[in-house]
GROMACS .gro file of C-alpha atoms in nm:
model
  135
    1MET     CA    1   4.526   2.187   5.134
    2LYS     CA    2   4.173   2.342   5.167
    3ASN     CA    3   4.240   2.690   5.042
    4ILE     CA    4   4.418   2.583   4.762
    5PHE     CA    5   4.091   2.321   4.587
    6SER     CA    6   3.924   2.666   4.736
    7LYS     CA    7   4.118   2.853   4.471
    8ILE     CA    8   4.153   2.663   4.196
    9PHE     CA    9   3.802   2.570   4.202
   10MET     CA   10   3.709   2.972   4.151
   11ALA     CA   11   3.978   2.991   3.908
   12VAL     CA   12   3.774   2.754   3.661
   13ALA     CA   13   3.481   2.879   3.811
   14LEU     CA   14   3.592   3.231   3.662
   15VAL     CA   15   3.746   3.059   3.336
   16VAL     CA   16   3.421   2.888   3.311
   17ALA     CA   17   3.169   3.148   3.335
   18PRO     CA   18   3.158   3.403   3.115
   19LEU     CA   19   3.230   3.065   2.752
   20ALA     CA   20   2.900   3.001   2.905
   21MET     CA   21   2.729   3.308   2.951
   22SER     CA   22   2.885   3.425   2.581
   23SER     CA   23   2.722   3.089   2.486
   24CYS     CA   24   2.442   3.234   2.522
   25ASP     CA   25   2.200   3.564   2.289
   26ASN     CA   26   1.895   3.694   2.185
   27GLU     CA   27   1.925   3.500   1.871
   28ASP     CA   28   1.921   3.170   2.055
   29ASN     CA   29   1.570   2.969   2.094
   30TRP     CA   30   1.608   2.685   2.311
   31ALA     CA   31   1.319   2.487   2.352
   32VAL     CA   32   1.270   2.240   2.602
   33GLU     CA   33   0.834   2.177   2.678
   34GLN     CA   34   0.768   1.860   2.472
   35VAL     CA   35   0.469   2.011   2.288
   36VAL     CA   36   0.128   1.757   2.348
   37ILE     CA   37  -0.159   1.687   2.097
   38LYS     CA   38  -0.521   1.742   2.227
   39GLY     CA   39  -0.839   1.698   2.001
   40GLU     CA   40  -1.183   1.493   2.048
   41GLY     CA   41  -1.155   1.159   2.136
   42ILE     CA   42  -0.776   1.103   2.180
   43LYS     CA   43  -0.654   0.912   2.426
   44ASN     CA   44  -0.342   0.840   2.584
   45LYS     CA   45  -0.214   0.957   2.223
   46MET     CA   46  -0.406   0.732   2.025
   47GLY     CA   47  -0.764   0.785   1.817
   48THR     CA   48  -1.035   0.621   1.611
   49ILE     CA   49  -1.136   0.836   1.298
   50GLU     CA   50  -1.422   0.722   0.984
   51ILE     CA   51  -1.275   0.745   0.649
   52GLY     CA   52  -1.433   1.103   0.512
   53GLN     CA   53  -1.419   1.249   0.835
   54THR     CA   54  -1.148   1.537   0.968
   55LEU     CA   55  -1.057   1.600   1.294
   56GLN     CA   56  -0.903   1.962   1.433
   57LEU     CA   57  -0.600   1.829   1.663
   58LYS     CA   58  -0.446   2.139   1.868
   59ALA     CA   59  -0.063   2.160   1.971
   60VAL     CA   60  -0.018   2.295   2.359
   61ARG     CA   61   0.300   2.393   2.529
   62ASP     CA   62   0.377   2.486   2.839
   63PHE     CA   63   0.579   2.846   2.676
   64PHE     CA   64   0.651   2.907   2.381
   65VAL     CA   65   0.989   3.098   2.220
   66ASN     CA   66   1.032   3.365   2.047
   67GLY     CA   67   1.019   3.350   1.622
   68GLN     CA   68   0.944   2.996   1.646
   69GLY     CA   69   0.697   2.794   1.439
   70LEU     CA   70   0.480   2.543   1.489
   71ALA     CA   71   0.375   2.227   1.218
   72TRP     CA   72   0.232   1.936   1.141
   73LYS     CA   73   0.306   1.646   0.929
   74SER     CA   74   0.160   1.292   0.861
   75SER     CA   75   0.374   0.969   0.862
   76ASP     CA   76   0.129   0.858   0.495
   77GLU     CA   77  -0.093   1.099   0.332
   78SER     CA   78  -0.252   0.806   0.125
   79ILE     CA   79  -0.424   0.696   0.507
   80ALA     CA   80  -0.484   1.126   0.595
   81THR     CA   81  -0.422   1.388   0.571
   82VAL     CA   82  -0.287   1.731   0.761
   83ASP     CA   83  -0.343   2.045   0.721
   84GLN     CA   84  -0.080   2.336   0.848
   85ASN     CA   85  -0.413   2.422   1.118
   86GLY     CA   86  -0.398   2.032   1.292
   87LEU     CA   87  -0.671   1.909   1.081
   88VAL     CA   88  -0.699   1.613   0.986
   89LYS     CA   89  -0.854   1.466   0.704
   90ALA     CA   90  -0.879   1.054   0.684
   91VAL     CA   91  -0.838   0.960   0.342
   92GLY     CA   92  -0.768   0.582   0.400
   93VAL     CA   93  -0.751   0.274   0.600
   94GLY     CA   94  -0.453   0.206   0.801
   95GLU     CA   95  -0.289   0.308   1.113
   96VAL     CA   96  -0.147   0.676   1.041
   97VAL     CA   97   0.140   0.864   1.271
   98ILE     CA   98   0.041   1.251   1.377
   99THR     CA   99   0.311   1.536   1.467
  100ALA     CA  100   0.301   1.884   1.548
  101TYR     CA  101   0.666   2.009   1.493
  102THR     CA  102   0.868   2.348   1.633
  103THR     CA  103   1.054   2.541   1.406
  104GLY     CA  104   1.271   2.811   1.334
  105ALA     CA  105   1.440   2.659   1.669
  106LYS     CA  106   1.820   2.546   1.752
  107LEU     CA  107   1.621   2.285   1.922
  108SER     CA  108   1.332   2.053   1.763
  109ASP     CA  109   1.013   1.932   2.023
  110SER     CA  110   0.712   1.709   1.935
  111GLY     CA  111   0.472   1.561   1.999
  112GLU     CA  112   0.282   1.208   1.772
  113VAL     CA  113  -0.127   1.059   1.755
  114THR     CA  114  -0.165   0.806   1.728
  115LEU     CA  115  -0.514   0.748   1.451
  116TYR     CA  116  -0.677   0.465   1.359
  117VAL     CA  117  -0.853   0.575   1.016
  118VAL     CA  118  -1.140   0.314   0.944
  119ASN     CA  119  -1.434   0.219   0.719
  120GLN     CA  120  -1.745   0.410   0.838
  121GLY     CA  121  -1.924   0.262   1.094
  122ILE     CA  122  -1.684  -0.003   1.157
  123GLY     CA  123  -1.478   0.203   1.443
  124LEU     CA  124  -1.324   0.155   1.695
  125ILE     CA  125  -1.453   0.051   2.062
  126ASP     CA  126  -1.220   0.259   2.354
  127ASP     CA  127  -1.117  -0.119   2.515
  128GLN     CA  128  -0.988  -0.174   2.253
  129ILE     CA  129  -0.741   0.133   2.222
  130ASP     CA  130  -0.726   0.082   2.628
  131GLN     CA  131  -0.609  -0.344   2.586
  132SER     CA  132  -0.344  -0.241   2.308
  133GLU     CA  133  -0.155  -0.029   2.518
  134ALA     CA  134  -0.122  -0.249   2.799
  135GLU     CA  135  -0.036  -0.487   2.552
   0.00000   0.00000   0.00000
């Protein structure tokens, strides 16, 4: 009985393995790591910036997949804009999510930070950000 199961298992493996291997070739770009966004004052994926200021963000990953690019977007460009190099400019008061995401691959990875844009001279204290995350 044990011998029959071994033969069945081997037959299934011989059929499935080539199918699985044939689905992988050099043109497949599979991304597996999440994008981590870093920048001055970013803590726990949050930060503050005053209207008129800029903040340079950097997307960090363990590795890059061949043919894969990186793009940036703002959830609300009336609050903050971001260019394709990760430079954020605060233009209006409010909360905005800045996202970095991979392009050119079959699976897309992304990372995001939440920025609180405030009027000049009214910055949030880091403790307030820490408390908001605890709630």
